[in-house]
XYZ file of C-alpha atoms in Angstrom:
477
model
C -0.024 0.013 -0.002
C 1.178 3.475 -0.795
C -0.438 6.445 0.761
C 0.069 10.010 -0.280
C 0.893 12.232 2.612
C -1.514 15.011 3.378
C 0.194 18.395 3.034
C -0.282 20.461 6.138
C 1.467 23.404 7.753
C 3.879 21.646 10.070
C 5.275 24.239 12.397
C 2.453 26.536 13.199
C 3.202 29.674 15.229
C 1.187 28.252 18.097
C 3.183 25.037 18.226
C 6.496 26.838 18.058
C 5.541 29.237 20.838
C 4.393 26.421 23.123
C 7.468 24.335 22.489
C 9.739 27.270 23.146
C 7.771 28.475 26.151
C 6.162 31.609 24.674
C 2.682 30.281 25.015
C -0.412 32.380 24.276
C -2.522 29.460 25.476
C -4.230 29.696 28.853
C -3.558 25.998 29.534
C -1.238 25.482 32.449
C 2.049 23.597 32.341
C 0.579 21.583 35.211
C -1.752 19.785 32.850
C -2.375 16.277 34.081
C -0.329 14.068 31.751
C -0.196 10.417 32.779
C 0.037 8.654 29.446
C 1.785 9.816 26.350
C -0.617 10.711 23.575
C 0.708 10.348 20.126
C -0.583 10.660 16.583
C 0.230 8.725 13.483
C 2.017 9.404 10.250
C 1.481 8.334 6.691
C 2.789 5.113 5.258
C 6.232 5.152 3.728
C 6.939 4.208 0.108
C 8.333 0.715 0.008
C 10.825 -0.700 -2.446
C 9.663 -3.996 -3.885
C 11.771 -6.952 -2.814
C 12.110 -10.627 -3.360
C 9.600 -12.468 -1.116
C 11.157 -13.407 2.220
C 10.921 -16.958 3.443
C 9.665 -16.585 6.936
C 7.428 -18.492 9.356
C 3.899 -17.238 9.801
C 2.910 -20.104 12.051
C 1.728 -17.733 14.766
C -0.610 -15.905 12.343
C -3.491 -18.246 13.062
C -5.530 -16.275 15.593
C -9.230 -15.474 15.411
C -11.500 -12.895 17.032
C -12.936 -15.472 19.418
C -9.465 -15.854 20.887
C -9.284 -12.067 21.273
C -12.625 -11.880 23.042
C -11.663 -14.689 25.381
C -8.524 -12.756 26.383
C -10.392 -9.492 26.887
C -13.529 -10.769 28.629
C -12.155 -10.575 32.219
C -11.340 -6.871 31.729
C -14.639 -5.592 30.329
C -15.165 -3.414 33.413
C -12.669 -1.045 31.800
C -14.252 1.057 29.041
C -11.302 0.693 26.675
C -11.112 -3.097 27.078
C -14.883 -3.288 26.654
C -14.704 -1.294 23.439
C -11.933 -3.570 22.146
C -14.063 -6.615 23.062
C -17.081 -5.214 21.239
C -14.983 -4.308 18.173
C -13.885 -7.925 18.004
C -17.437 -9.153 18.637
C -18.772 -6.990 15.834
C -16.017 -7.921 13.386
C -14.828 -4.287 13.173
C -11.178 -5.388 13.402
C -9.292 -8.122 11.654
C -7.616 -11.072 13.425
C -3.958 -11.856 13.039
C -4.668 -14.724 10.660
C -2.708 -15.145 7.455
C -5.625 -16.636 5.500
C -7.420 -13.301 5.891
C -4.573 -10.851 5.843
C -2.900 -12.169 2.698
C -5.961 -11.134 0.627
C -5.779 -7.568 2.028
C -2.111 -6.947 1.108
C -1.777 -5.413 -2.357
C 0.657 -2.948 -3.888
C -1.711 -0.299 -5.143
C -5.282 -0.808 -3.924
C -4.862 -3.089 -0.951
C -5.977 -2.300 2.595
C -2.397 -3.003 3.641
C 0.941 -3.012 1.852
C 2.025 -6.098 -0.172
C 4.675 -7.419 2.207
C 4.436 -9.393 5.459
C 6.283 -6.579 7.134
C 3.579 -4.061 6.159
C 1.277 -5.483 8.865
C 2.104 -6.489 12.487
C 4.396 -9.566 12.377
C 4.442 -12.114 15.245
C 7.304 -14.621 15.585
C 9.358 -16.583 18.067
C 12.745 -15.480 16.675
C 14.227 -13.613 19.625
C 16.300 -10.505 18.850
C 18.693 -11.431 21.631
C 21.716 -13.709 22.192
C 19.832 -15.929 24.620
C 20.117 -19.630 23.838
C 16.660 -19.942 25.368
C 14.064 -17.641 26.828
C 15.025 -16.542 30.375
C 12.695 -17.754 33.120
C 10.373 -15.218 34.862
C 12.586 -15.478 37.981
C 15.712 -14.668 35.943
C 13.966 -11.673 34.322
C 12.772 -10.526 37.774
C 16.372 -10.640 39.081
C 17.677 -8.670 36.067
C 15.035 -5.953 36.477
C 15.712 -5.623 40.173
C 19.464 -5.310 39.537
C 19.052 -2.700 36.808
C 16.286 -0.428 38.025
C 17.228 2.907 39.501
C 20.556 4.676 39.893
C 21.772 5.919 36.532
C 19.239 3.765 34.676
C 16.250 5.853 33.712
C 12.622 4.754 34.129
C 9.175 6.263 34.716
C 6.327 5.056 36.912
C 2.869 5.726 35.611
C 0.423 6.642 36.894
C 1.921 8.326 39.938
C 0.186 7.957 43.314
C 1.059 11.529 44.105
C 3.993 11.016 46.463
C 7.471 9.567 46.059
C 6.962 7.243 49.090
C 3.750 5.769 47.690
C 5.308 5.369 44.239
C 8.353 3.641 45.705
C 6.139 1.211 47.606
C 4.077 0.511 44.469
C 7.237 -0.089 42.405
C 8.627 -2.558 44.950
C 5.287 -4.411 45.076
C 5.173 -4.617 41.285
C 8.717 -5.965 41.100
C 7.941 -8.534 43.766
C 4.953 -9.768 41.717
C 6.590 -10.120 38.297
C 6.151 -13.870 38.614
C 2.473 -13.517 39.658
C 0.387 -13.398 36.424
C -2.743 -12.136 38.291
C -1.210 -9.199 40.103
C -3.500 -6.196 39.511
C -2.353 -3.213 41.606
C -2.341 -0.148 39.343
C 0.842 1.453 38.049
C 3.487 0.422 35.492
C 7.212 0.877 34.995
C 7.859 2.278 31.498
C 10.805 3.387 29.373
C 13.208 1.622 31.673
C 16.872 1.399 30.773
C 18.198 -2.134 31.382
C 21.902 -2.717 30.591
C 21.511 -6.458 31.279
C 18.856 -6.886 28.545
C 20.227 -4.255 26.206
C 23.686 -5.913 26.089
C 22.044 -9.122 24.940
C 20.233 -7.465 21.976
C 21.320 -8.866 18.664
C 19.007 -8.389 15.725
C 19.384 -8.135 11.961
C 16.400 -7.149 9.800
C 15.077 -9.395 7.039
C 13.824 -6.515 4.890
C 17.094 -4.928 3.820
C 15.487 -2.956 0.991
C 13.944 -0.650 3.560
C 17.551 0.425 4.319
C 18.104 0.497 8.106
C 19.490 3.754 9.475
C 19.697 2.985 13.207
C 18.453 0.889 16.090
C 17.579 2.304 19.522
C 18.557 0.816 22.860
C 16.130 -1.473 24.608
C 13.421 -0.022 26.846
C 11.738 -2.264 29.346
C 8.068 -2.174 30.441
C 6.790 -3.890 33.609
C 3.012 -3.780 33.932
C 0.349 -5.514 36.084
C -2.504 -7.539 34.816
C -5.285 -5.253 33.613
C -2.912 -2.356 32.725
C -4.142 -0.579 29.569
C -1.893 1.756 27.679
C -3.782 4.252 25.587
C -3.141 4.789 21.912
C 0.521 5.167 21.066
C 2.274 5.931 17.823
C 5.828 5.538 16.614
C 7.534 6.704 13.428
C 9.833 3.641 13.254
C 9.527 -0.086 13.232
C 8.892 -1.169 16.861
C 10.009 -4.619 18.041
C 8.702 -5.791 21.423
C 9.571 -9.076 23.057
C 7.368 -10.504 25.820
C 9.443 -12.134 28.565
C 6.528 -12.783 30.959
C 2.715 -12.645 30.822
C 0.384 -11.994 27.899
C -0.956 -8.964 25.999
C -3.565 -7.978 23.458
C -2.745 -5.260 20.917
C -5.118 -3.297 18.710
C -3.020 -1.934 15.853
C -4.368 0.587 13.278
C -2.691 1.368 9.919
C -1.790 4.868 8.816
C -4.642 5.202 6.345
C -5.549 8.740 5.414
C -8.935 8.570 7.160
C -7.158 7.546 10.434
C -4.602 10.291 9.973
C -7.247 12.913 9.270
C -9.238 12.045 12.316
C -6.183 12.075 14.570
C -5.129 15.450 13.159
C -8.595 16.843 13.841
C -8.519 15.438 17.393
C -5.028 16.376 18.458
C -3.777 19.399 16.605
C -3.634 22.484 18.773
C -4.885 20.682 21.888
C -3.124 20.824 25.259
C -5.418 18.737 27.437
C -5.367 14.976 28.039
C -7.973 13.307 25.844
C -9.316 9.774 26.177
C -8.575 7.170 23.517
C -12.184 5.910 23.661
C -13.602 8.307 21.122
C -10.549 7.872 18.804
C -10.779 4.101 18.767
C -14.394 4.246 17.693
C -13.272 6.119 14.552
C -10.175 4.196 13.616
C -10.530 1.735 10.744
C -9.005 -1.516 9.455
C -7.397 -2.392 12.758
C -5.766 -5.757 13.528
C -6.065 -7.498 16.887
C -2.983 -9.387 18.051
C -2.510 -11.727 21.047
C 1.065 -11.897 22.242
C 2.262 -14.653 24.627
C 5.461 -15.171 26.550
C 8.463 -15.790 24.299
C 6.895 -14.095 21.250
C 8.238 -11.097 19.397
C 5.891 -8.587 17.793
C 7.122 -6.206 15.031
C 4.861 -3.169 14.445
C 5.376 -1.338 11.132
C 6.214 2.400 11.128
C 3.364 4.899 11.667
C 0.854 2.387 12.999
C -1.164 3.423 16.132
C -1.300 0.780 18.845
C -3.318 0.264 22.048
C -2.012 -2.378 24.492
C -3.952 -4.338 27.085
C -1.943 -6.436 29.541
C -4.012 -9.564 30.242
C -1.373 -10.875 32.639
C 1.455 -9.321 34.631
C 4.072 -8.705 31.976
C 7.658 -7.748 31.317
C 8.513 -6.671 27.776
C 11.590 -5.258 26.047
C 11.164 -3.002 23.022
C 13.379 -1.107 20.634
C 12.957 0.990 17.438
C 14.436 0.588 14.004
C 14.647 3.624 11.741
C 14.673 3.119 7.951
C 15.389 5.326 4.974
C 12.176 4.278 3.262
C 10.155 5.923 6.046
C 12.078 9.171 6.055
C 9.871 11.305 3.793
C 6.741 10.230 5.587
C 8.310 11.541 8.838
C 8.877 14.889 7.083
C 5.339 14.959 5.667
C 3.767 14.414 9.051
C 6.015 16.420 11.326
C 2.980 18.380 12.456
C 1.555 15.330 14.164
C 4.763 14.643 16.028
C 4.820 18.238 17.249
C 1.231 18.001 18.409
C 2.192 14.859 20.361
C 5.150 16.630 21.880
C 2.904 19.383 23.217
C 1.162 16.907 25.509
C 4.202 16.777 27.737
C 3.124 19.054 30.615
C 6.217 21.206 31.093
C 8.458 23.174 28.755
C 11.539 21.323 29.998
C 9.918 17.979 29.117
C 9.006 19.196 25.624
C 12.541 20.352 24.975
C 13.930 17.088 26.409
C 12.027 15.158 23.719
C 12.352 17.710 20.914
C 16.108 18.098 20.771
C 16.946 14.368 20.418
C 14.208 14.061 17.824
C 15.704 16.812 15.678
C 19.260 15.515 16.206
C 18.179 12.070 15.040
C 16.434 13.578 12.012
C 19.677 15.390 11.097
C 21.781 12.256 11.527
C 19.447 10.258 9.277
C 19.325 13.086 6.702
C 23.145 13.009 6.657
C 23.283 9.237 6.216
C 20.784 9.309 3.315
C 22.284 12.266 1.452
C 25.822 10.995 1.970
C 24.842 7.462 0.803
C 26.421 6.278 4.030
C 24.338 3.144 4.100
C 24.643 -0.407 2.803
C 21.701 -0.482 0.431
C 22.122 2.330 -2.125
C 19.234 1.548 -4.454
C 16.400 2.537 -2.059
C 18.406 5.541 -0.821
C 18.563 6.971 -4.340
C 14.794 7.268 -4.462
C 14.738 9.002 -1.095
C 17.436 11.412 -2.265
C 15.369 12.252 -5.308
C 12.310 12.907 -3.146
C 14.302 15.209 -0.865
C 15.642 17.176 -3.824
C 12.141 17.504 -5.255
C 10.513 18.668 -2.025
C 13.307 20.702 -0.399
C 12.387 24.009 -2.077
C 9.162 23.078 -3.804
C 6.490 25.748 -4.010
C 2.911 24.461 -3.916
C -0.503 25.799 -3.063
C -3.893 24.354 -2.218
C -7.202 24.821 -4.007
C -7.902 27.854 -1.888
C -4.559 29.452 -2.667
C -2.983 28.611 0.717
C 0.747 27.944 0.556
C 2.130 24.657 1.790
C 5.437 24.488 3.557
C 8.263 22.793 1.626
C 10.841 20.615 3.304
C 13.279 23.496 3.858
C 10.578 25.488 5.657
C 9.530 22.495 7.751
C 13.082 21.883 8.893
C 13.564 25.586 9.644
C 10.343 25.650 11.668
C 11.437 22.584 13.617
C 14.810 24.200 14.373
C 13.086 27.376 15.620
C 11.357 25.305 18.305
C 14.716 24.512 19.986
C 15.397 27.044 22.752
C 19.146 26.331 23.168
C 20.859 28.594 20.659
C 24.004 26.466 20.544
C 22.159 23.248 19.883
C 19.876 24.914 17.343
C 22.789 26.327 15.303
C 24.775 23.085 15.522
C 21.904 21.021 14.134
C 21.204 23.619 11.416
C 24.877 23.425 10.340
C 24.499 19.627 9.906
C 21.734 20.126 7.289
C 23.761 22.840 5.556
C 26.994 20.918 5.401
C 25.269 17.769 4.099
C 23.503 19.650 1.336
C 26.647 21.431 0.286
C 28.616 18.153 -0.021
C 25.745 16.503 -1.832
C 25.384 19.303 -4.383
C 29.142 19.508 -4.943
C 29.297 15.858 -5.915
C 26.270 16.105 -8.228
C 27.339 19.317 -10.014
C 30.575 17.706 -11.176
C 28.514 15.515 -13.450
C 25.772 17.875 -14.507
C 27.156 21.357 -13.899
C 23.919 22.255 -12.124
C 22.611 22.680 -8.554
C 20.876 19.444 -7.771
C 18.205 21.238 -5.662
C 17.034 23.873 -8.157
C 18.819 22.961 -11.447
C 20.443 26.381 -11.910
C 23.715 26.150 -13.872
C 26.750 26.734 -11.716
C 28.436 28.797 -14.419
C 25.459 31.149 -14.384
C 25.804 31.939 -10.679
C 27.207 35.291 -9.562
C 30.964 35.135 -9.432
C 33.333 36.460 -6.843
C 36.942 37.070 -7.831
C 39.020 33.880 -7.469
C 36.002 31.752 -6.580
C 36.011 28.163 -7.839
C 32.847 26.501 -9.230
C 32.565 24.544 -5.973
C 32.891 27.798 -4.017
C 30.110 29.473 -6.096
C 27.862 26.453 -5.544
C 28.555 26.380 -1.784
C 27.619 30.050 -1.439
C 24.489 29.511 -3.464
C 23.398 26.418 -1.425
C 24.013 28.160 1.907
C 22.323 31.436 0.971
C 19.338 30.051 -0.969
C 18.714 26.490 0.163
C 19.932 26.600 3.792
C 18.784 30.046 4.784
C 16.741 28.915 7.833
C 14.812 31.666 9.592
C 15.877 30.863 13.132
C 14.559 33.986 14.754
């Protein structure tokens, strides 16, 4: 499936002011934020590849299985909605006999590859010879938690003493599948588990750019995580317990509804209304020892049907890069749900730094698979300075303006200028290489010998001055 990205103004004045702390919004920074709220992005263009021989033996679930898993938790409105969506056939089961008919290149509900829908397997992305026992996992988590290893506890009981007691109780009950006391450990850094991570993708034509470190989640039975979204492939391994996922693809109707719901909002909204509108979802049951791979830009709600410990990490690919650019507005809307300015900046700066690193890798061809990268380079050149308008005459931001708007959101002048220089240096080097073959600027096609000359300036020097002044003139005020 290929999906054209909706053109929207990414970095609105309101978003920039709130991210940089100059808010004209009456909402307080003390907004109650217990669960991250995120919005989705449009599906990346895939490069066709030779079919991959892989086991789909776990893709044999049906909606009756899903309802059986969810039935004990129907007292919760989200779990009850998920149950009734399965009961009414409003979601698809993870069953290959059904999904294979929905995967088509141009007019399918999902993309043509197995990796374009959630993929469940037992191939662990770790160096373990066998799955560690729940007791071994419990010991590793106890050894790693705290100190320099980051984690969050959600939802807070309101005091550090109560939170600490709840965390200890949760850790003590990792081996108890029916433990139900509220509160989960999320985004936990675990050196023990991270050092054992060893994973190589089987879809090389997507062109992997980076893998994140492992983050561990420890959650009680009955814990429900509201709708989450990630721009990258997300791999999550379940070490203990069981879970049910509702995963929704980045179809335009889903994106439009999420934009309408989230953009410009600063208050915590329930997932209940959103889930009722999302379409073509897939329900997945994950058991201990299974690995679930979620494609980029899918929105996922997770229900822990037993006390669980999971380890997840992200994989960024070149094929998804332009979709990240197209839908930057949704990421910024998500970032605004962090309650304080410091938290927004803490998430914003690494996001922009990663974007710059991936931009550099793509434009420098500093990756193993060059064929898919070439198409991404072409898309970047086309959209960097493109001028386009809507039916009503409204002007859409091009890629240069989107990057500039994103940079303006960074409060730290030094970090902002440093990241801006990465984009500029990469484009200068890229255009220098290309002009030696064509004699033109790769971004706007102007002939280098027609550029204004300065005494003693080489063709490369003229081109560099042109690229910096025209194509990298970010308004950072």
